[in-house]
Amino acid sequence: MEALDRFFRIRERGSSVGTELRAGLVTFLTMAYILLVNPRILSEAGMPVADVTVATALGAAFGTLLMGLYANFPFALAPGMGLNAYFTYGVVKGLGVDWRFALTAVFVEGLLFIVLSYGGIRTIILQAIPAPIKVATTTGIGLFLAFIGLRNAGLVVDSPATLVQLGELHAPGPLLALAGLVLIGVLSSRKVRGALLLGIAAVAVAAWGLGLAKAPEAFVSMPSLPRETFWAFDFSQVLTGKFLTVMLAFLFVDVFDTAGTLLGVGRVAGFLKPNGELPGAGRGFMADAVGTVAGAAFGTSTVTCYIESAAGVEEGGRTGLTAVVVSGLFLLSLFFVPTLAAIPPVATAPVLVVVGALMMGGARELEWNRMDDALPAFLTIALMPFTYSIAHGISAGIVSYAALKLLSGRPREAHPVVYVLAGLLVLHYATAGGA
């Protein structure tokens, strides 16, 4: 225990080994859905489901382990939602290319990401992001998390007329999710340790008992290693314009997704300095970049830092031990796929809503009466859930912030890097459609 404490600086950060273990379990349970969703999405690109399932777990485990041991952050990584959709629908189906082409673009993007991380360029970018955008990022991620939770709970559903609408409140699923939300709220208000984990377990067991979700028929299964997807790269088109466009699109989204998540979750964890700087951000970026390269080698889309890490942070996780636990659970998940598959989304939905609500508190720090700060912050917050992308929200905030400062006669209030970023983002969205 003493060795763990010294290596991860557990007591120094106000945590304990037990808390870190519990936080890791909570984080894993809130993001374990990726083990089921990612293979389904990538299978539509023609990739074998079994291989992608294993690649998803291995890529997540490798990247998260590096985040814990190298960066000492309680952040977990896995193939990113949105990025996997772009992989399948935007690249493979949209451009009519083979999935190996897209996988190679992810691999090359990861290598370039490593170069940018090593050179400190991403840290400079992170430091240059305006304070209102940093605060808004945390708030926007909270709203994004809550939206995902409400959707998973069935409380928010599709609508052909208004895009979204209220779900069927009398249906068992939404009612159970509401009960879980109340349970977690009560336990949290009473300072019960493990409130989030208890809520997940209670709702999952209830869902199984009520027949809303199928209970696991078996608890253990033997995984098979990736065969078709491992190192399945096609470098024959690396020098083509099509490849460069796809690779840069992956890079842009990966950079801003990672930056946004590190800032947002780092703020919740209390890691940010008064000036908004995240100490050790360079190591976090490097872990993310290497995770992307490893994930592509195993056979999955871009691996990135997950906003669900906020659930473990809220549970008390403050060190890399939390991430190491998540990594270990991803490896163990290869043997317990039937059990994980039986945990329904309705069980983790209340946790996402609770964490999202807590992350919204930063909105009070924004100067809402100053439009050149308030409007970019608002766009950052609103576009994350509305476009289902952290990257789009941050991009809108940066571009509007630069434009308002420049046109309002206060250009020096924005860092020069902000204007460079804004120009590159405008060019990116104009040429790639913001993919």
CSV table of C-alpha atoms in Angstrom, one decimal:
chain,number,residue,atom,x,y,z
A,1,MET,CA,0.0,0.0,0.0
A,2,GLU,CA,2.8,2.4,0.8
A,3,ALA,CA,4.4,1.7,-2.5
A,4,LEU,CA,1.2,2.5,-4.3
A,5,ASP,CA,0.7,5.7,-2.3
A,6,ARG,CA,4.2,6.9,-3.1
A,7,PHE,CA,4.0,6.1,-6.8
A,8,PHE,CA,0.5,7.6,-7.4
A,9,ARG,CA,0.7,10.3,-4.7
A,10,ILE,CA,-2.6,9.1,-3.4
A,11,ARG,CA,-2.7,10.7,0.0
A,12,GLU,CA,-1.1,13.9,-1.4
A,13,ARG,CA,-4.2,14.2,-3.7
A,14,GLY,CA,-6.6,13.6,-0.9
A,15,SER,CA,-7.6,10.1,-1.9
A,16,SER,CA,-7.2,6.5,-0.6
A,17,VAL,CA,-6.5,3.1,-2.3
A,18,GLY,CA,-10.1,2.0,-1.6
A,19,THR,CA,-11.5,5.2,-3.1
A,20,GLU,CA,-9.3,4.8,-6.2
A,21,LEU,CA,-10.4,1.2,-6.7
A,22,ARG,CA,-14.1,2.1,-6.3
A,23,ALA,CA,-13.7,5.1,-8.7
A,24,GLY,CA,-12.1,2.8,-11.3
A,25,LEU,CA,-15.0,0.4,-11.1
A,26,VAL,CA,-17.6,3.2,-11.5
A,27,THR,CA,-15.8,4.7,-14.5
A,28,PHE,CA,-15.5,1.3,-16.1
A,29,LEU,CA,-19.2,0.5,-15.6
A,30,THR,CA,-20.3,3.9,-17.1
A,31,MET,CA,-18.2,3.3,-20.3
A,32,ALA,CA,-18.4,-0.4,-20.6
A,33,TYR,CA,-21.1,0.1,-23.2
A,34,ILE,CA,-18.4,0.8,-25.8
A,35,LEU,CA,-17.5,-2.9,-25.7
A,36,LEU,CA,-20.9,-3.5,-27.3
A,37,VAL,CA,-21.6,-0.4,-29.3
A,38,ASN,CA,-18.2,0.1,-31.1
A,39,PRO,CA,-18.1,-3.4,-32.7
A,40,ARG,CA,-21.7,-2.9,-34.0
A,41,ILE,CA,-20.8,0.4,-35.6
A,42,LEU,CA,-17.5,-0.7,-37.1
A,43,SER,CA,-19.1,-4.0,-38.3
A,44,GLU,CA,-21.2,-1.8,-40.7
A,45,ALA,CA,-17.8,-0.9,-42.3
A,46,GLY,CA,-17.2,-4.6,-43.0
A,47,MET,CA,-15.0,-5.3,-40.0
A,48,PRO,CA,-15.5,-8.6,-38.1
A,49,VAL,CA,-17.4,-8.1,-34.8
A,50,ALA,CA,-15.3,-10.6,-32.8
A,51,ASP,CA,-12.1,-9.0,-33.8
A,52,VAL,CA,-13.3,-5.5,-33.1
A,53,THR,CA,-14.7,-6.4,-29.7
A,54,VAL,CA,-11.3,-7.7,-28.6
A,55,ALA,CA,-9.5,-4.7,-30.3
A,56,THR,CA,-11.8,-2.3,-28.4
A,57,ALA,CA,-11.0,-3.8,-25.1
A,58,LEU,CA,-7.2,-4.1,-25.8
A,59,GLY,CA,-7.0,-0.5,-27.2
A,60,ALA,CA,-8.9,0.9,-24.2
A,61,ALA,CA,-6.8,-1.1,-21.7
A,62,PHE,CA,-3.5,-0.1,-23.3
A,63,GLY,CA,-4.3,3.6,-23.6
A,64,THR,CA,-5.9,3.8,-20.1
A,65,LEU,CA,-3.0,2.0,-18.5
A,66,LEU,CA,-0.6,4.5,-20.0
A,67,MET,CA,-2.7,7.4,-18.8
A,68,GLY,CA,-2.5,6.0,-15.3
A,69,LEU,CA,1.1,5.0,-15.1
A,70,TYR,CA,2.7,7.7,-17.3
A,71,ALA,CA,0.4,10.7,-16.7
A,72,ASN,CA,-1.0,9.8,-13.3
A,73,PHE,CA,-4.5,11.0,-14.2
A,74,PRO,CA,-7.7,9.2,-13.3
A,75,PHE,CA,-8.9,9.4,-16.9
A,76,ALA,CA,-10.0,6.4,-19.0
A,77,LEU,CA,-9.6,6.0,-22.8
A,78,ALA,CA,-11.5,3.9,-25.3
A,79,PRO,CA,-12.6,4.2,-29.0
A,80,GLY,CA,-14.5,7.4,-29.2
A,81,MET,CA,-18.1,7.7,-30.0
A,82,GLY,CA,-18.6,10.0,-33.0
A,83,LEU,CA,-15.1,9.1,-34.3
A,84,ASN,CA,-16.3,5.5,-34.9
A,85,ALA,CA,-19.4,6.8,-36.6
A,86,TYR,CA,-17.2,9.0,-38.9
A,87,PHE,CA,-15.0,6.0,-39.5
A,88,THR,CA,-17.9,3.9,-40.8
A,89,TYR,CA,-20.4,6.4,-42.3
A,90,GLY,CA,-18.2,9.3,-43.3
A,91,VAL,CA,-15.1,7.5,-44.6
A,92,VAL,CA,-15.8,3.9,-45.5
A,93,LYS,CA,-19.4,4.3,-46.7
A,94,GLY,CA,-19.2,8.0,-47.6
A,95,LEU,CA,-16.0,7.8,-49.7
A,96,GLY,CA,-16.5,4.2,-50.8
A,97,VAL,CA,-13.2,3.0,-49.5
A,98,ASP,CA,-12.1,-0.2,-47.7
A,99,TRP,CA,-12.0,-0.2,-43.9
A,100,ARG,CA,-8.3,-0.8,-44.0
A,101,PHE,CA,-7.9,2.6,-45.6
A,102,ALA,CA,-9.7,4.2,-42.7
A,103,LEU,CA,-7.8,2.2,-40.2
A,104,THR,CA,-4.5,3.3,-41.7
A,105,ALA,CA,-5.6,6.9,-41.5
A,106,VAL,CA,-6.3,6.5,-37.8
A,107,PHE,CA,-2.8,4.9,-37.3
A,108,VAL,CA,-1.0,7.8,-39.2
A,109,GLU,CA,-3.1,10.4,-37.3
A,110,GLY,CA,-2.0,8.8,-34.0
A,111,LEU,CA,1.7,9.0,-35.1
A,112,LEU,CA,1.3,12.7,-35.9
A,113,PHE,CA,-0.5,13.2,-32.6
A,114,ILE,CA,2.6,11.7,-30.9
A,115,VAL,CA,4.8,14.2,-32.7
A,116,LEU,CA,2.6,17.1,-31.7
A,117,SER,CA,2.5,15.9,-28.1
A,118,TYR,CA,6.2,15.4,-27.9
A,119,GLY,CA,6.8,18.9,-29.3
A,120,GLY,CA,4.5,20.5,-26.8
A,121,ILE,CA,2.4,22.0,-29.5
A,122,ARG,CA,-0.8,20.6,-28.0
A,123,THR,CA,0.0,21.9,-24.6
A,124,ILE,CA,0.5,25.4,-26.1
A,125,ILE,CA,-2.9,25.1,-27.8
A,126,LEU,CA,-4.4,24.0,-24.5
A,127,GLN,CA,-2.9,27.0,-22.6
A,128,ALA,CA,-4.0,29.4,-25.3
A,129,ILE,CA,-7.7,28.4,-25.1
A,130,PRO,CA,-9.5,31.4,-23.5
A,131,ALA,CA,-10.8,31.1,-19.9
A,132,PRO,CA,-14.5,31.4,-20.8
A,133,ILE,CA,-14.1,28.5,-23.3
A,134,LYS,CA,-12.4,26.4,-20.7
A,135,VAL,CA,-15.2,27.0,-18.2
A,136,ALA,CA,-17.8,26.5,-20.9
A,137,THR,CA,-16.1,23.2,-21.9
A,138,THR,CA,-16.7,21.7,-18.4
A,139,THR,CA,-20.3,22.9,-18.5
A,140,GLY,CA,-20.9,21.7,-22.0
A,141,ILE,CA,-19.5,18.3,-21.2
A,142,GLY,CA,-21.8,18.1,-18.2
A,143,LEU,CA,-24.8,18.9,-20.4
A,144,PHE,CA,-23.6,16.4,-23.0
A,145,LEU,CA,-23.3,13.7,-20.4
A,146,ALA,CA,-26.7,14.4,-19.0
A,147,PHE,CA,-28.2,14.3,-22.6
A,148,ILE,CA,-26.6,10.8,-23.1
A,149,GLY,CA,-27.9,9.6,-19.8
A,150,LEU,CA,-31.4,10.9,-20.5
A,151,ARG,CA,-31.4,9.2,-23.9
A,152,ASN,CA,-30.1,5.9,-22.5
A,153,ALA,CA,-32.9,6.1,-19.9
A,154,GLY,CA,-35.6,6.6,-22.5
A,155,LEU,CA,-36.5,9.9,-21.0
A,156,VAL,CA,-35.5,11.7,-24.2
A,157,VAL,CA,-36.4,10.1,-27.5
A,158,ASP,CA,-36.3,10.8,-31.2
A,159,SER,CA,-39.0,12.9,-32.8
A,160,PRO,CA,-39.5,13.3,-36.6
A,161,ALA,CA,-41.0,16.8,-36.0
A,162,THR,CA,-38.8,18.3,-33.2
A,163,LEU,CA,-35.7,16.0,-33.3
A,164,VAL,CA,-36.2,15.1,-29.6
A,165,GLN,CA,-39.1,14.8,-27.3
A,166,LEU,CA,-40.1,13.4,-23.9
A,167,GLY,CA,-40.2,9.7,-23.6
A,168,GLU,CA,-43.0,7.5,-22.3
A,169,LEU,CA,-42.9,8.2,-18.6
A,170,HIS,CA,-45.3,5.4,-17.8
A,171,ALA,CA,-43.0,2.8,-19.5
A,172,PRO,CA,-41.0,0.6,-17.1
A,173,GLY,CA,-37.6,1.6,-18.4
A,174,PRO,CA,-37.9,5.4,-17.8
A,175,LEU,CA,-39.6,4.8,-14.5
A,176,LEU,CA,-36.7,2.5,-13.4
A,177,ALA,CA,-34.2,5.1,-14.5
A,178,LEU,CA,-36.0,7.8,-12.6
A,179,ALA,CA,-36.0,5.6,-9.5
A,180,GLY,CA,-32.3,5.1,-9.9
A,181,LEU,CA,-31.8,8.8,-10.3
A,182,VAL,CA,-33.6,9.5,-7.1
A,183,LEU,CA,-31.7,6.7,-5.3
A,184,ILE,CA,-28.3,8.1,-6.3
A,185,GLY,CA,-29.4,11.6,-5.4
A,186,VAL,CA,-30.5,10.5,-2.0
A,187,LEU,CA,-27.4,8.4,-1.3
A,188,SER,CA,-25.1,11.2,-2.6
A,189,SER,CA,-26.8,13.9,-0.4
A,190,ARG,CA,-26.3,11.6,2.6
A,191,LYS,CA,-22.6,11.2,1.6
A,192,VAL,CA,-22.9,7.5,1.2
A,193,ARG,CA,-19.6,6.1,-0.2
A,194,GLY,CA,-20.1,4.3,-3.5
A,195,ALA,CA,-23.4,6.0,-4.2
A,196,LEU,CA,-22.9,5.8,-8.0
A,197,LEU,CA,-21.9,2.2,-7.9
A,198,LEU,CA,-24.8,1.2,-5.7
A,199,GLY,CA,-27.2,3.0,-8.0
A,200,ILE,CA,-25.8,1.1,-11.0
A,201,ALA,CA,-26.0,-2.3,-9.2
A,202,ALA,CA,-29.5,-1.6,-7.9
A,203,VAL,CA,-31.0,-0.6,-11.3
A,204,ALA,CA,-29.2,-3.5,-13.1
A,205,VAL,CA,-30.6,-6.1,-10.7
A,206,ALA,CA,-34.0,-4.5,-10.8
A,207,ALA,CA,-34.0,-4.5,-14.6
A,208,TRP,CA,-33.1,-8.2,-14.6
A,209,GLY,CA,-35.7,-9.1,-12.1
A,210,LEU,CA,-38.5,-7.2,-13.9
A,211,GLY,CA,-37.6,-8.7,-17.2
A,212,LEU,CA,-36.5,-5.3,-18.7
A,213,ALA,CA,-33.1,-6.7,-19.5
A,214,LYS,CA,-31.9,-10.2,-20.0
A,215,ALA,CA,-29.9,-11.6,-17.1
A,216,PRO,CA,-26.5,-13.1,-18.0
A,217,GLU,CA,-26.8,-16.8,-19.0
A,218,ALA,CA,-23.1,-17.3,-18.4
A,219,PHE,CA,-20.5,-15.3,-16.6
A,220,VAL,CA,-17.3,-16.3,-18.3
A,221,SER,CA,-16.3,-16.8,-22.0
A,222,MET,CA,-12.9,-17.3,-23.6
A,223,PRO,CA,-11.9,-14.5,-26.0
A,224,SER,CA,-10.0,-15.0,-29.2
A,225,LEU,CA,-7.3,-12.6,-30.3
A,226,PRO,CA,-7.9,-10.4,-33.4
A,227,ARG,CA,-6.9,-12.1,-36.6
A,228,GLU,CA,-8.3,-10.1,-39.5
A,229,THR,CA,-7.9,-6.6,-38.0
A,230,PHE,CA,-4.5,-6.8,-36.3
A,231,TRP,CA,-2.0,-4.6,-38.2
A,232,ALA,CA,-4.4,-4.6,-41.1
A,233,PHE,CA,-3.0,-1.5,-42.7
A,234,ASP,CA,-3.0,-0.4,-46.4
A,235,PHE,CA,-0.3,2.2,-46.9
A,236,SER,CA,-0.7,2.3,-50.7
A,237,GLN,CA,-2.8,5.5,-50.7
A,238,VAL,CA,-1.0,7.4,-47.9
A,239,LEU,CA,0.3,10.1,-50.3
A,240,THR,CA,-3.1,10.7,-51.9
A,241,GLY,CA,-5.2,13.8,-51.3
A,242,LYS,CA,-8.2,11.7,-50.2
A,243,PHE,CA,-6.1,10.0,-47.5
A,244,LEU,CA,-4.6,13.3,-46.3
A,245,THR,CA,-8.1,14.8,-45.9
A,246,VAL,CA,-9.4,11.9,-43.9
A,247,MET,CA,-6.3,11.7,-41.7
A,248,LEU,CA,-6.5,15.4,-40.9
A,249,ALA,CA,-10.2,15.2,-40.1
A,250,PHE,CA,-9.5,12.4,-37.6
A,251,LEU,CA,-6.6,14.5,-36.2
A,252,PHE,CA,-8.8,17.7,-35.7
A,253,VAL,CA,-11.6,15.8,-33.9
A,254,ASP,CA,-9.2,13.8,-31.8
A,255,VAL,CA,-7.2,16.9,-30.7
A,256,PHE,CA,-10.2,18.9,-29.6
A,257,ASP,CA,-12.1,15.9,-28.1
A,258,THR,CA,-9.0,15.1,-26.0
A,259,ALA,CA,-8.4,18.7,-25.0
A,260,GLY,CA,-12.0,19.3,-24.1
A,261,THR,CA,-12.2,16.2,-22.0
A,262,LEU,CA,-8.9,16.8,-20.2
A,263,LEU,CA,-10.0,20.3,-19.4
A,264,GLY,CA,-13.5,19.4,-18.4
A,265,VAL,CA,-12.8,16.4,-16.3
A,266,GLY,CA,-9.6,17.9,-15.0
A,267,ARG,CA,-11.5,20.9,-13.7
A,268,VAL,CA,-14.0,18.6,-11.9
A,269,ALA,CA,-11.0,16.8,-10.3
A,270,GLY,CA,-9.5,20.1,-9.2
A,271,PHE,CA,-6.4,19.7,-11.3
A,272,LEU,CA,-6.5,23.1,-13.1
A,273,LYS,CA,-4.5,26.0,-11.9
A,274,PRO,CA,-6.1,29.4,-11.4
A,275,ASN,CA,-5.0,30.4,-14.9
A,276,GLY,CA,-6.8,27.3,-16.4
A,277,GLU,CA,-3.6,25.4,-17.0
A,278,LEU,CA,-3.6,21.6,-16.5
A,279,PRO,CA,-0.3,20.5,-15.0
A,280,GLY,CA,0.9,17.3,-16.8
A,281,ALA,CA,-1.3,17.9,-19.8
A,282,GLY,CA,1.5,16.9,-22.1
A,283,ARG,CA,1.7,13.5,-20.6
A,284,GLY,CA,-2.0,13.1,-20.9
A,285,PHE,CA,-1.9,14.0,-24.5
A,286,MET,CA,0.9,11.5,-25.1
A,287,ALA,CA,-1.0,8.7,-23.5
A,288,ASP,CA,-4.0,9.5,-25.7
A,289,ALA,CA,-1.9,9.6,-28.8
A,290,VAL,CA,-0.1,6.3,-28.1
A,291,GLY,CA,-3.5,4.8,-27.3
A,292,THR,CA,-4.8,5.7,-30.7
A,293,VAL,CA,-1.8,4.1,-32.4
A,294,ALA,CA,-2.1,0.9,-30.3
A,295,GLY,CA,-5.9,0.8,-30.9
A,296,ALA,CA,-5.4,1.1,-34.7
A,297,ALA,CA,-2.8,-1.7,-34.6
A,298,PHE,CA,-5.3,-4.0,-32.8
A,299,GLY,CA,-8.1,-3.0,-35.2
A,300,THR,CA,-10.3,-0.2,-33.9
A,301,SER,CA,-11.1,3.4,-34.6
A,302,THR,CA,-9.5,6.4,-32.7
A,303,VAL,CA,-8.9,5.8,-29.0
A,304,THR,CA,-9.5,9.0,-27.0
A,305,CYS,CA,-10.1,10.2,-23.5
A,306,TYR,CA,-13.6,9.6,-22.3
A,307,ILE,CA,-16.0,12.1,-20.6
A,308,GLU,CA,-17.4,9.2,-18.6
A,309,SER,CA,-14.2,9.5,-16.6
A,310,ALA,CA,-16.0,12.3,-14.7
A,311,ALA,CA,-18.1,9.6,-13.0
A,312,GLY,CA,-15.0,8.1,-11.4
A,313,VAL,CA,-13.7,11.5,-10.5
A,314,GLU,CA,-17.0,12.3,-8.8
A,315,GLU,CA,-16.6,9.1,-6.9
A,316,GLY,CA,-13.3,10.4,-5.5
A,317,GLY,CA,-10.7,9.1,-8.0
A,318,ARG,CA,-7.8,11.5,-8.2
A,319,THR,CA,-4.8,9.5,-9.3
A,320,GLY,CA,-3.6,7.2,-12.0
A,321,LEU,CA,-4.6,4.2,-9.9
A,322,THR,CA,-8.2,4.8,-11.0
A,323,ALA,CA,-7.1,4.5,-14.6
A,324,VAL,CA,-5.0,1.4,-13.9
A,325,VAL,CA,-8.1,-0.2,-12.4
A,326,VAL,CA,-10.2,0.7,-15.4
A,327,SER,CA,-7.4,-0.8,-17.7
A,328,GLY,CA,-7.4,-4.0,-15.7
A,329,LEU,CA,-11.2,-4.3,-15.9
A,330,PHE,CA,-11.1,-3.8,-19.7
A,331,LEU,CA,-8.7,-6.8,-19.9
A,332,LEU,CA,-10.9,-8.8,-17.6
A,333,SER,CA,-13.9,-7.9,-19.6
A,334,LEU,CA,-12.6,-10.1,-22.4
A,335,PHE,CA,-13.5,-13.0,-20.2
A,336,PHE,CA,-16.8,-11.6,-18.9
A,337,VAL,CA,-18.5,-10.3,-22.0
A,338,PRO,CA,-21.8,-12.1,-21.3
A,339,THR,CA,-22.0,-10.4,-17.8
A,340,LEU,CA,-21.1,-6.9,-19.2
A,341,ALA,CA,-23.6,-7.3,-22.0
A,342,ALA,CA,-26.3,-7.9,-19.5
A,343,ILE,CA,-25.8,-4.5,-17.8
A,344,PRO,CA,-28.4,-2.4,-19.6
A,345,PRO,CA,-27.9,1.3,-20.5
A,346,VAL,CA,-30.7,2.2,-18.2
A,347,ALA,CA,-28.5,1.1,-15.2
A,348,THR,CA,-25.7,3.6,-16.0
A,349,ALA,CA,-28.0,6.4,-17.3
A,350,PRO,CA,-28.8,7.9,-13.9
A,351,VAL,CA,-25.0,8.2,-13.1
A,352,LEU,CA,-24.4,10.2,-16.3
A,353,VAL,CA,-27.3,12.6,-15.4
A,354,VAL,CA,-26.0,13.1,-11.9
A,355,VAL,CA,-22.5,13.8,-13.0
A,356,GLY,CA,-23.7,16.0,-15.7
A,357,ALA,CA,-25.7,18.1,-13.2
A,358,LEU,CA,-22.6,18.5,-11.0
A,359,MET,CA,-20.5,19.7,-13.9
A,360,MET,CA,-23.0,22.4,-14.8
A,361,GLY,CA,-22.0,24.4,-11.7
A,362,GLY,CA,-19.1,26.1,-13.6
A,363,ALA,CA,-21.6,28.2,-15.6
A,364,ARG,CA,-22.0,30.6,-12.7
A,365,GLU,CA,-18.3,31.7,-13.3
A,366,LEU,CA,-19.0,33.0,-16.8
A,367,GLU,CA,-19.6,36.7,-17.3
A,368,TRP,CA,-23.0,36.5,-18.9
A,369,ASN,CA,-23.4,40.3,-19.2
A,370,ARG,CA,-20.3,40.5,-21.5
A,371,MET,CA,-21.4,39.3,-24.9
A,372,ASP,CA,-17.9,38.8,-26.4
A,373,ASP,CA,-17.3,36.2,-23.6
A,374,ALA,CA,-20.8,35.0,-23.1
A,375,LEU,CA,-21.8,34.1,-26.7
A,376,PRO,CA,-18.7,32.0,-27.4
A,377,ALA,CA,-19.2,30.3,-24.1
A,378,PHE,CA,-22.8,29.6,-24.8
A,379,LEU,CA,-22.1,28.2,-28.3
A,380,THR,CA,-19.5,25.9,-26.7
A,381,ILE,CA,-22.0,24.6,-24.2
A,382,ALA,CA,-24.9,24.3,-26.6
A,383,LEU,CA,-23.3,22.7,-29.6
A,384,MET,CA,-21.7,19.8,-27.6
A,385,PRO,CA,-25.0,18.0,-27.0
A,386,PHE,CA,-26.8,19.5,-30.0
A,387,THR,CA,-24.1,18.2,-32.4
A,388,TYR,CA,-23.2,15.2,-30.2
A,389,SER,CA,-19.5,16.3,-30.3
A,390,ILE,CA,-17.2,17.9,-27.9
A,391,ALA,CA,-15.0,19.0,-30.8
A,392,HIS,CA,-17.7,20.9,-32.6
A,393,GLY,CA,-18.6,22.8,-29.4
A,394,ILE,CA,-15.0,23.9,-28.7
A,395,SER,CA,-14.5,24.8,-32.4
A,396,ALA,CA,-17.6,27.0,-32.4
A,397,GLY,CA,-16.4,28.7,-29.2
A,398,ILE,CA,-12.9,29.4,-30.5
A,399,VAL,CA,-14.0,30.7,-33.9
A,400,SER,CA,-16.7,33.0,-32.4
A,401,TYR,CA,-14.4,34.2,-29.6
A,402,ALA,CA,-11.7,35.2,-32.1
A,403,ALA,CA,-14.3,36.9,-34.4
A,404,LEU,CA,-16.0,38.8,-31.6
A,405,LYS,CA,-12.7,40.0,-30.0
A,406,LEU,CA,-11.4,41.1,-33.4
A,407,LEU,CA,-14.5,42.9,-34.5
A,408,SER,CA,-15.2,44.4,-31.1
A,409,GLY,CA,-11.9,46.2,-31.1
A,410,ARG,CA,-10.3,44.1,-28.4
A,411,PRO,CA,-8.0,41.8,-30.4
A,412,ARG,CA,-5.3,41.7,-27.8
A,413,GLU,CA,-7.6,40.0,-25.3
A,414,ALA,CA,-7.2,36.8,-27.4
A,415,HIS,CA,-4.0,34.8,-27.5
A,416,PRO,CA,-2.4,34.9,-31.0
A,417,VAL,CA,-2.7,31.1,-31.1
A,418,VAL,CA,-6.5,31.5,-30.9
A,419,TYR,CA,-6.6,33.4,-34.2
A,420,VAL,CA,-4.4,30.8,-35.8
A,421,LEU,CA,-6.7,28.0,-34.5
A,422,ALA,CA,-9.8,29.9,-35.6
A,423,GLY,CA,-8.4,30.2,-39.1
A,424,LEU,CA,-7.5,26.6,-39.3
A,425,LEU,CA,-10.9,25.5,-38.0
A,426,VAL,CA,-12.7,27.7,-40.5
A,427,LEU,CA,-10.6,26.1,-43.3
A,428,HIS,CA,-11.2,22.7,-41.9
A,429,TYR,CA,-15.0,23.0,-41.7
A,430,ALA,CA,-15.1,24.7,-45.1
A,431,THR,CA,-13.2,21.9,-46.8
A,432,ALA,CA,-14.2,18.8,-44.8
A,433,GLY,CA,-17.6,19.8,-43.7
A,434,GLY,CA,-16.6,19.6,-40.0
A,435,ALA,CA,-16.4,15.8,-40.0
